[in-house]
Short mmCIF file of C-alpha atoms in Angstrom, two decimals:
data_model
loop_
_atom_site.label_atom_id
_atom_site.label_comp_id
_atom_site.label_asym_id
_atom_site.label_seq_id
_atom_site.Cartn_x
_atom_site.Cartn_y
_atom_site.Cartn_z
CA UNK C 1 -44.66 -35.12 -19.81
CA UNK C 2 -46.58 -37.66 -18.07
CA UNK C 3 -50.40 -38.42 -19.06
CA UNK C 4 -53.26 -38.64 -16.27
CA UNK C 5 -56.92 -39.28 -16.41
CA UNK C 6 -59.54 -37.66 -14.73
CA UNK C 7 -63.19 -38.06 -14.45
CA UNK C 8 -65.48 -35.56 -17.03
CA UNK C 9 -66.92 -33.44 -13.83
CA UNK C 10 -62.86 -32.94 -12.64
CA UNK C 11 -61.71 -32.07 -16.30
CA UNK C 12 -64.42 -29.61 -16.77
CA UNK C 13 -63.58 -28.07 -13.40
CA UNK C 14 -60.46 -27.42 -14.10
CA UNK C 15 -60.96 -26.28 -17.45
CA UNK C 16 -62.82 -23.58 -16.10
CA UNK C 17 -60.55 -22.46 -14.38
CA UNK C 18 -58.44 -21.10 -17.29
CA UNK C 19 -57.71 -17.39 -17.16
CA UNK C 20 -56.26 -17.09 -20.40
CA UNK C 21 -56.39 -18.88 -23.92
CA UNK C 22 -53.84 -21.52 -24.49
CA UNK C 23 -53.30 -21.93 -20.88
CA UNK C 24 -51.57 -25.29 -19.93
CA UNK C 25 -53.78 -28.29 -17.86
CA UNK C 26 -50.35 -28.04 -16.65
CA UNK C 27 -50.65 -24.33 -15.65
CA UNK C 28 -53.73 -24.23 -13.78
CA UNK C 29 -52.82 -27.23 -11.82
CA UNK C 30 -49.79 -25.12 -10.71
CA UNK C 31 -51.66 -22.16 -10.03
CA UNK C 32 -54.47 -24.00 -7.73
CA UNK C 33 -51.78 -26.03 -6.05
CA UNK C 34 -49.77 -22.90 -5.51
CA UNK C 35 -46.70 -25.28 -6.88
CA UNK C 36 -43.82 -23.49 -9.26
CA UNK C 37 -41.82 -25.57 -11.84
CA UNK C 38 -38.81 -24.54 -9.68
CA UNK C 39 -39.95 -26.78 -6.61
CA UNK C 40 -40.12 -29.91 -8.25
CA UNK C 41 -37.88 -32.38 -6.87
CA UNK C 42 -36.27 -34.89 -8.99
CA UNK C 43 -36.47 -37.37 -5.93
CA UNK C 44 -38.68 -40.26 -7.70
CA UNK C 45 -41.93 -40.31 -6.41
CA UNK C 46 -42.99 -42.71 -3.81
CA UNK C 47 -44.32 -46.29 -4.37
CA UNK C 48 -47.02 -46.07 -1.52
CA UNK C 49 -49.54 -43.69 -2.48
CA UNK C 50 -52.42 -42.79 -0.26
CA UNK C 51 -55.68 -41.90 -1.49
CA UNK C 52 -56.46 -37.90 -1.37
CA UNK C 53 -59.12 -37.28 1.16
CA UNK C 54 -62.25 -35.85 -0.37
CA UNK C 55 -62.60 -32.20 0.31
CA UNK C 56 -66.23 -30.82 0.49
CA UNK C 57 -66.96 -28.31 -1.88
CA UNK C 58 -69.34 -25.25 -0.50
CA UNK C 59 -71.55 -25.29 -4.02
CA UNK C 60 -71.40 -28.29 -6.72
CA UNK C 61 -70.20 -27.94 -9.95
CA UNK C 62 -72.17 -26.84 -12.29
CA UNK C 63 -71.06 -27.78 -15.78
CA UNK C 64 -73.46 -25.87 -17.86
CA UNK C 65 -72.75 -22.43 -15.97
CA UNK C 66 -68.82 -23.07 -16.43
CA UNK C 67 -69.46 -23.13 -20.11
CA UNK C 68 -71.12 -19.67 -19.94
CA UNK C 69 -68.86 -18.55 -17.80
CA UNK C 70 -65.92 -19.20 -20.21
CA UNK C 71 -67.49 -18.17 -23.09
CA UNK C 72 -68.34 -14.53 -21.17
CA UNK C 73 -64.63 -14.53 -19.89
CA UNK C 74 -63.52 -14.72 -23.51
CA UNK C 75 -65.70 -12.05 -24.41
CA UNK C 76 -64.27 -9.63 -22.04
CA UNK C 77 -60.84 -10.80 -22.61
CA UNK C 78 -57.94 -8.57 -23.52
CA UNK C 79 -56.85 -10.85 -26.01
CA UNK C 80 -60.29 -11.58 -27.53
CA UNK C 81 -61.05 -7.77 -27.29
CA UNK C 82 -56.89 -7.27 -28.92
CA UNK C 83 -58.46 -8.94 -32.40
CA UNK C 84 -59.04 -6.50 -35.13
CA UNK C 85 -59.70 -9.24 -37.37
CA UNK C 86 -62.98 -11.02 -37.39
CA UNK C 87 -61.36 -14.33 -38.44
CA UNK C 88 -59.08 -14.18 -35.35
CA UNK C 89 -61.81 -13.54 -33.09
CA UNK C 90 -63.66 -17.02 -35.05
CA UNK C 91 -60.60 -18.71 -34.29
CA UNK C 92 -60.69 -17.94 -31.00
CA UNK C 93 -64.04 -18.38 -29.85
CA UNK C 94 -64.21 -22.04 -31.77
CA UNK C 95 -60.72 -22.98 -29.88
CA UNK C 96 -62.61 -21.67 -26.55
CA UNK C 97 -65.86 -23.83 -27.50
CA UNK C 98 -63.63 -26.79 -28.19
CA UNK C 99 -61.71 -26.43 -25.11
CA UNK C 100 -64.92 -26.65 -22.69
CA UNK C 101 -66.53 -29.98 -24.72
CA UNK C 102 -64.74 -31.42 -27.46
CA UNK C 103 -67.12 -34.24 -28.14
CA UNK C 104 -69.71 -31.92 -28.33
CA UNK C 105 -67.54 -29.70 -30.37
CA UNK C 106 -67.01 -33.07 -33.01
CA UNK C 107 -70.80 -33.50 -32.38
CA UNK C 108 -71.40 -30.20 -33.58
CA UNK C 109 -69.14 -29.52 -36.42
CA UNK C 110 -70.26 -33.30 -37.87
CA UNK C 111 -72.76 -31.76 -39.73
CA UNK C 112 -72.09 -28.33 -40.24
CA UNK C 113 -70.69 -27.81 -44.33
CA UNK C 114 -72.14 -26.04 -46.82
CA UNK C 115 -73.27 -27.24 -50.24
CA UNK C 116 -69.93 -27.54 -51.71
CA UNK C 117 -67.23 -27.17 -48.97
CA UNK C 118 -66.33 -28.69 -45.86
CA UNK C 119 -65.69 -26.21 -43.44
CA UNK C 120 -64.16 -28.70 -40.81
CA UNK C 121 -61.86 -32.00 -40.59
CA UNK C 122 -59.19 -33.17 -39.08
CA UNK C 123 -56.35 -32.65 -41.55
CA UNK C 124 -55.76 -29.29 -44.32
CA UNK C 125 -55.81 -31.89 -46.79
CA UNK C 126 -59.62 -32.92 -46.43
CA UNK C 127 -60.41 -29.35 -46.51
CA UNK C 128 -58.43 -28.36 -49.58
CA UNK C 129 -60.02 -31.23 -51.38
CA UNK C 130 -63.43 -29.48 -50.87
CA UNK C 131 -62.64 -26.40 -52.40
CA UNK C 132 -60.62 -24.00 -54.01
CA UNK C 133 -59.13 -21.05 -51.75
CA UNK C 134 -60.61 -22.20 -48.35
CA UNK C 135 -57.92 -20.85 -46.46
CA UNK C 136 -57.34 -23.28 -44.28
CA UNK C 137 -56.21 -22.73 -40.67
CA UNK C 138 -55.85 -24.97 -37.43
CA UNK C 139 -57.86 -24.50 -34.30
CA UNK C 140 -55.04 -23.94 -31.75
CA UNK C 141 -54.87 -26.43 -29.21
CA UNK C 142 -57.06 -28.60 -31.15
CA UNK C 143 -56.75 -31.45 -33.76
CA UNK C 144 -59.11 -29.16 -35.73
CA UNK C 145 -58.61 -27.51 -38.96
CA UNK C 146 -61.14 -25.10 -40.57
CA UNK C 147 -62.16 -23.18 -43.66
CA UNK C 148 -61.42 -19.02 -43.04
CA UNK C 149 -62.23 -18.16 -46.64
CA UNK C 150 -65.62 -17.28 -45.76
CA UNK C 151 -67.87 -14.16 -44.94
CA UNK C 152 -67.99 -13.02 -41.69
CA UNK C 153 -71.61 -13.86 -41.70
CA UNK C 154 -71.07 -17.55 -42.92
CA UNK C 155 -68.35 -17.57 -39.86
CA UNK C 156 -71.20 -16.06 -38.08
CA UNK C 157 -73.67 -18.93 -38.74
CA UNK C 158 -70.53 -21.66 -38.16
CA UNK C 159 -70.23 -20.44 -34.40
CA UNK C 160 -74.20 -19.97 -34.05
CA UNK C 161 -74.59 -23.67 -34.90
CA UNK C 162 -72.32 -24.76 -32.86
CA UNK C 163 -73.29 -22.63 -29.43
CA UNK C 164 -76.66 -23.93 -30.39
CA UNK C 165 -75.31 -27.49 -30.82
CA UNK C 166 -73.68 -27.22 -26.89
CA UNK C 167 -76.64 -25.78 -25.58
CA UNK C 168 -75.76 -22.49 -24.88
CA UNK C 169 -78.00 -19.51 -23.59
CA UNK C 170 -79.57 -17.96 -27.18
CA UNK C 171 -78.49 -14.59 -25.63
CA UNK C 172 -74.72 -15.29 -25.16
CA UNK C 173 -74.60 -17.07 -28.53
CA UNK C 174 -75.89 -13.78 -30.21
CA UNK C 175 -73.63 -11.98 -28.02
CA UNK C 176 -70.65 -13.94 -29.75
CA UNK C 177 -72.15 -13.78 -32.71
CA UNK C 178 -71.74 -9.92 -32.51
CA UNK C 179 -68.24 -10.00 -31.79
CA UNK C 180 -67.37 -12.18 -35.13
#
């Protein structure tokens, strides 16, 4: 597995193109490209590289729209709408909301604990430290752990915060918050 950076605008742009959680960088790439595993060749790959030509795109990206876009793809998503469990639906909208802008998402979730508890960190240990029976479960895809010993309405509030945090539409954040 070979790392590659990309600009914010390209990494955004290609995040929304995900159709489904959990889907690979990886697997979109394929999917745009309309390139299978099976038709990589092992031949190394060649020292003189040319520079891509830049393609024109018929409207600019839009980062802000992508977000809602993804968020309202989640919501209509069989395995969003597959949850019976309002902590699985949590777990999925927070992995989403990480997904389209994790700084924001570290931004966000900074200052968001409650009087006694933590309900984020980056290891189960920091979590378990600040209190008994949290519950403790990590985001998928994410270096993110988080507190599911809560009410749905304190989960509620969590994902409220942080829409409001990212600067999402009020509407779409009480939308998710509905679905919790």
């Amino acid at each position: 597995m070979k790392t590659i950076e990309v600009d914010d605008e390209l990494y955004h742009y290609i995040a929304s193109q995900t159709r489904h959680i959990g889907e690979s960088a990886s697997d979109i790439l394929r999917r745009m490209l309309k390139v299978s595993a099976a038709s990589q060749s092992a031949a190394p790959v060649a020292k003189d590289v040319r520079q891509p030509t830049v393609v024109a795109q018929e409207k600019p990206l839009n980062p802000a729209k992508d977000k809602v876009r993804a968020m309202r793809e989640l919501l209509l998503s069989d395995e969003y709408a597959e949850q019976k469990k309002a902590v699985n639906r949590f777990m999925l909208a927070l992995s989403t909301l990480y997904s389209l802008d994790n700084k924001a998402f570290a931004d966000a979730t900074e200052s968001l604990h409650g009087r006694t508890r933590v309900y984020f960190a980056v290891d189960e240990q920091t979590l378990l430290q600040n209190g008994n029976q949290t519950k403790p479960k990590q985001l998928p895809g994410t270096t993110y752990w988080v507190i599911t010993n809560t009410n749905t309405g304190r989960k509620r509030g969590m994902i409220e915060h942080i829409m409001q945090s990212m600067q999402f539409p009020v509407e779409l954040t009480d939308k998710v918050c509905g679905t919790i």
